[in-house]
Tab-separated table of C-alpha atoms in Angstrom:
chain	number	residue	atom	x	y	z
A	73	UNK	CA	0.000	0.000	0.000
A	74	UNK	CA	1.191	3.578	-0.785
A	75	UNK	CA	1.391	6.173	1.598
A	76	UNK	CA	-1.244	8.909	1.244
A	77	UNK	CA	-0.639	12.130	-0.763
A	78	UNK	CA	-1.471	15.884	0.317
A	79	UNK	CA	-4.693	15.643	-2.317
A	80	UNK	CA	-5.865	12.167	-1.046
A	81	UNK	CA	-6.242	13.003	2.673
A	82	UNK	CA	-9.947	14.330	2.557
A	83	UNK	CA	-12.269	12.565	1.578
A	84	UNK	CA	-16.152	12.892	1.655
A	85	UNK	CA	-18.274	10.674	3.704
A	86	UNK	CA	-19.959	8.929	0.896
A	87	UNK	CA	-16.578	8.231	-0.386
A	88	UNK	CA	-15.912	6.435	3.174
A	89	UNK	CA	-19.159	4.223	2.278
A	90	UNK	CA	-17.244	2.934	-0.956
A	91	UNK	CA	-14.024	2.669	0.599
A	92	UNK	CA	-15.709	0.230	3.330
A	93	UNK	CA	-17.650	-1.782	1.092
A	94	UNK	CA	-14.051	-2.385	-0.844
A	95	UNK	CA	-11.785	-3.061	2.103
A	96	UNK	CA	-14.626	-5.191	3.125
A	97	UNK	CA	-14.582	-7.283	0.480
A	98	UNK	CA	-10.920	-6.662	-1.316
A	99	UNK	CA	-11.558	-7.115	-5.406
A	100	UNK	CA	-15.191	-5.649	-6.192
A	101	UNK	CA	-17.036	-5.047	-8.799
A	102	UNK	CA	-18.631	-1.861	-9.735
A	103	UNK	CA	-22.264	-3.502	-10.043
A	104	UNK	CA	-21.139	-5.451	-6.289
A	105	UNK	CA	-20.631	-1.589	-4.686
A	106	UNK	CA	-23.435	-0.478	-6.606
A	107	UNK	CA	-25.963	-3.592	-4.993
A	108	UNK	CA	-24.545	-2.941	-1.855
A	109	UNK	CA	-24.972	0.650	-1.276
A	110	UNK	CA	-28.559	1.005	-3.012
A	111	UNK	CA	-29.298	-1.406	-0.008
A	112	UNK	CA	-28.452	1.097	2.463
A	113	UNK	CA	-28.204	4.316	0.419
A	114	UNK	CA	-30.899	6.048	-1.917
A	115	UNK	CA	-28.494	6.651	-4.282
A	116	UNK	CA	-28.483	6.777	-8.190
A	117	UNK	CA	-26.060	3.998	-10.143
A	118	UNK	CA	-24.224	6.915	-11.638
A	119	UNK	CA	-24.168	8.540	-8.285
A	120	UNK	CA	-22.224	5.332	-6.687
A	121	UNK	CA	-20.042	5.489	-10.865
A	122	UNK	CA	-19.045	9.195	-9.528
A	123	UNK	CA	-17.879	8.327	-6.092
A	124	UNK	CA	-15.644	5.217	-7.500
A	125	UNK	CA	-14.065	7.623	-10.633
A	126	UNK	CA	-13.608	10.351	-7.653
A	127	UNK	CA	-11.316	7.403	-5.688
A	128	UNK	CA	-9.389	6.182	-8.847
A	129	UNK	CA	-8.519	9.652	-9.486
A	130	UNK	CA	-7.398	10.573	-5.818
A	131	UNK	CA	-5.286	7.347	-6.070
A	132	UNK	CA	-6.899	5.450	-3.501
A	133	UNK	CA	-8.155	3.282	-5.874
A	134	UNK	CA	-6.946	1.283	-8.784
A	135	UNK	CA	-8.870	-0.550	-11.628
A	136	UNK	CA	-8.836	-2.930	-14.118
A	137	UNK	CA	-11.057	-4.319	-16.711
A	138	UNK	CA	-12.163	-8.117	-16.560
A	139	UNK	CA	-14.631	-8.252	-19.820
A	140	UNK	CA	-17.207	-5.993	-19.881
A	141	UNK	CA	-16.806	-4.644	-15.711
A	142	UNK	CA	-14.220	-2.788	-14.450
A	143	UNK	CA	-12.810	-4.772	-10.708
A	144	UNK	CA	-12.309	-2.012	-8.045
A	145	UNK	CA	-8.951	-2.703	-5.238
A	146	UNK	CA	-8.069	-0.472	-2.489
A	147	UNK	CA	-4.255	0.868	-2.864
A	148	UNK	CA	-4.267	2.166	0.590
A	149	UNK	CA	-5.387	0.253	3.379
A	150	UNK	CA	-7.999	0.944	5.795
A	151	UNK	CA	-6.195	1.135	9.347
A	152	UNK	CA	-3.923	3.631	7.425
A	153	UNK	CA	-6.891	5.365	6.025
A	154	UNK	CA	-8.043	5.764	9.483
A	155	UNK	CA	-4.874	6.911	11.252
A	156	UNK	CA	-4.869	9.576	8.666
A	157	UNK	CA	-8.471	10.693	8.994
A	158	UNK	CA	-8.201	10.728	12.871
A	159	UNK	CA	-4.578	12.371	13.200
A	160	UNK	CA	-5.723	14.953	11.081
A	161	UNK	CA	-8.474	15.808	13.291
A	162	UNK	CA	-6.507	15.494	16.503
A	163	UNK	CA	-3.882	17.995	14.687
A	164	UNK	CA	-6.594	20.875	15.157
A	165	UNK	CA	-7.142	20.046	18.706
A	166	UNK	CA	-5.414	21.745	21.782
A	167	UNK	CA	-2.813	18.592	22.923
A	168	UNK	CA	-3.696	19.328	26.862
A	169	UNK	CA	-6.550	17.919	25.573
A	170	UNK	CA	-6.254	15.592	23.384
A	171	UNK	CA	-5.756	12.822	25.877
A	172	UNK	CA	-9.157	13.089	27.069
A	173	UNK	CA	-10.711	12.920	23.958
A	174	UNK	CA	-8.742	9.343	23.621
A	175	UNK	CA	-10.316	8.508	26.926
A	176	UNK	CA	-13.715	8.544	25.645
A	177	UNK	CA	-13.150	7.603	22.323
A	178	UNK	CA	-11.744	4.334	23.882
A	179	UNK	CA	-15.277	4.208	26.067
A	180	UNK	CA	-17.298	4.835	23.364
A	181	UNK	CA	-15.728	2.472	20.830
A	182	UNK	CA	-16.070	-1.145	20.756
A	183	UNK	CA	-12.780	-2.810	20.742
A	184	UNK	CA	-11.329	-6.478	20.886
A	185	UNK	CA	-9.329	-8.130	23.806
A	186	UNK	CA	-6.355	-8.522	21.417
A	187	UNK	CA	-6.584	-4.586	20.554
A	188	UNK	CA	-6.926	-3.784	24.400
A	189	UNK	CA	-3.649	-5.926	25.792
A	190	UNK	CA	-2.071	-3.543	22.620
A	191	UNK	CA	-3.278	-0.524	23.949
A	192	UNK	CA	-2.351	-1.506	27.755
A	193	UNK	CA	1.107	-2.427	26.323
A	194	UNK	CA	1.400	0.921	24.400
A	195	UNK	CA	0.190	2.894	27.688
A	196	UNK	CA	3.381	1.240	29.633
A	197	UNK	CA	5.638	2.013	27.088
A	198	UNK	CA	4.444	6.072	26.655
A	199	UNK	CA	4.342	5.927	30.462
A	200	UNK	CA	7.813	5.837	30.906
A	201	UNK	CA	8.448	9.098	29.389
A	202	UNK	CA	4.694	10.856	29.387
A	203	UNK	CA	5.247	14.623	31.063
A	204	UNK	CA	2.426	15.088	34.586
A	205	UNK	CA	0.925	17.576	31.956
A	206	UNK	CA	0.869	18.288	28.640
A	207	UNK	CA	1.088	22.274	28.077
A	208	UNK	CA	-1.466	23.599	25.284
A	209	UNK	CA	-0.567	24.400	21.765
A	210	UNK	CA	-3.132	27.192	20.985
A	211	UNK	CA	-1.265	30.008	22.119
A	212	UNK	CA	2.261	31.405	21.345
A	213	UNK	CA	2.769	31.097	25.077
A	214	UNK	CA	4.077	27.319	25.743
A	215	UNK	CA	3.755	27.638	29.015
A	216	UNK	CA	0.325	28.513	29.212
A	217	UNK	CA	-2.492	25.950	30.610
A	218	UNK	CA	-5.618	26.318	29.451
């Protein structure tokens, strides 16, 4: 998989729909996205045709032709898809905070035993060298705590 570009890092919700339905299911169709999101969706067939050419041409998408349909693959995976979408968000939020906002996330999400002895190993590790507080970022002033 290839790292994201500058022009690849938004992308719309609906696009997020697609990109599910294809990690989901790895090699897909465009009649197979099409079936699947007119079951959830109202959308048009040239609606769902949009949102696919809108993917191949941000690159997170690649194509090829097997007869008379075109077979959709992801060229970016979706954990790193993820990571991207959420560490741009938590790049416009004041750090001091940002740890709290992981704190419910974590509540609010559900999340396998395997992915919580990660976590618990991850917390020991950034323990060793986490500060008592983290200052805010929103002002010039470093040392100011909002």
């Amino acid at each position: 998989m290839k790292p994201l570009q500058e022009n690849e890092r938004s992308i719309s919700d609906s696009e997020w729909d697609v990109m599910r339905i294809i990690w989901t299911l790895k090699q897909v169709s465009s009649t197979q996205v099409i079936n699947e999101l007119q079951t959830k969706k109202n959308w048009s067939e040239s609606t769902i045709k949009t949102l696919l050419r809108r993917l191949v041409k941000k690159g997170l998408l690649s194509t090829k032709k097997d007869g008379r349909r075109f077979i959709y693959t992801a060229t970016i995976n979706q954990t790193d898809m993820m990571f991207e979408a959420a560490n741009d968000l938590l790049n416009k939020m004041c750090d001091m905070h940002k740890g709290q906002v992981l704190l419910k996330l974590l509540a609010d999400s559900p999340i396998s035993k395997v992915d919580l002895k990660q976590l618990k190993s991850e917390i020991a590790e950034k323990e060793k060298t986490a500060p008592d507080k983290v200052p805010c970022n929103c002002l010039s002033n470093k040392n100011f705590m909002c």
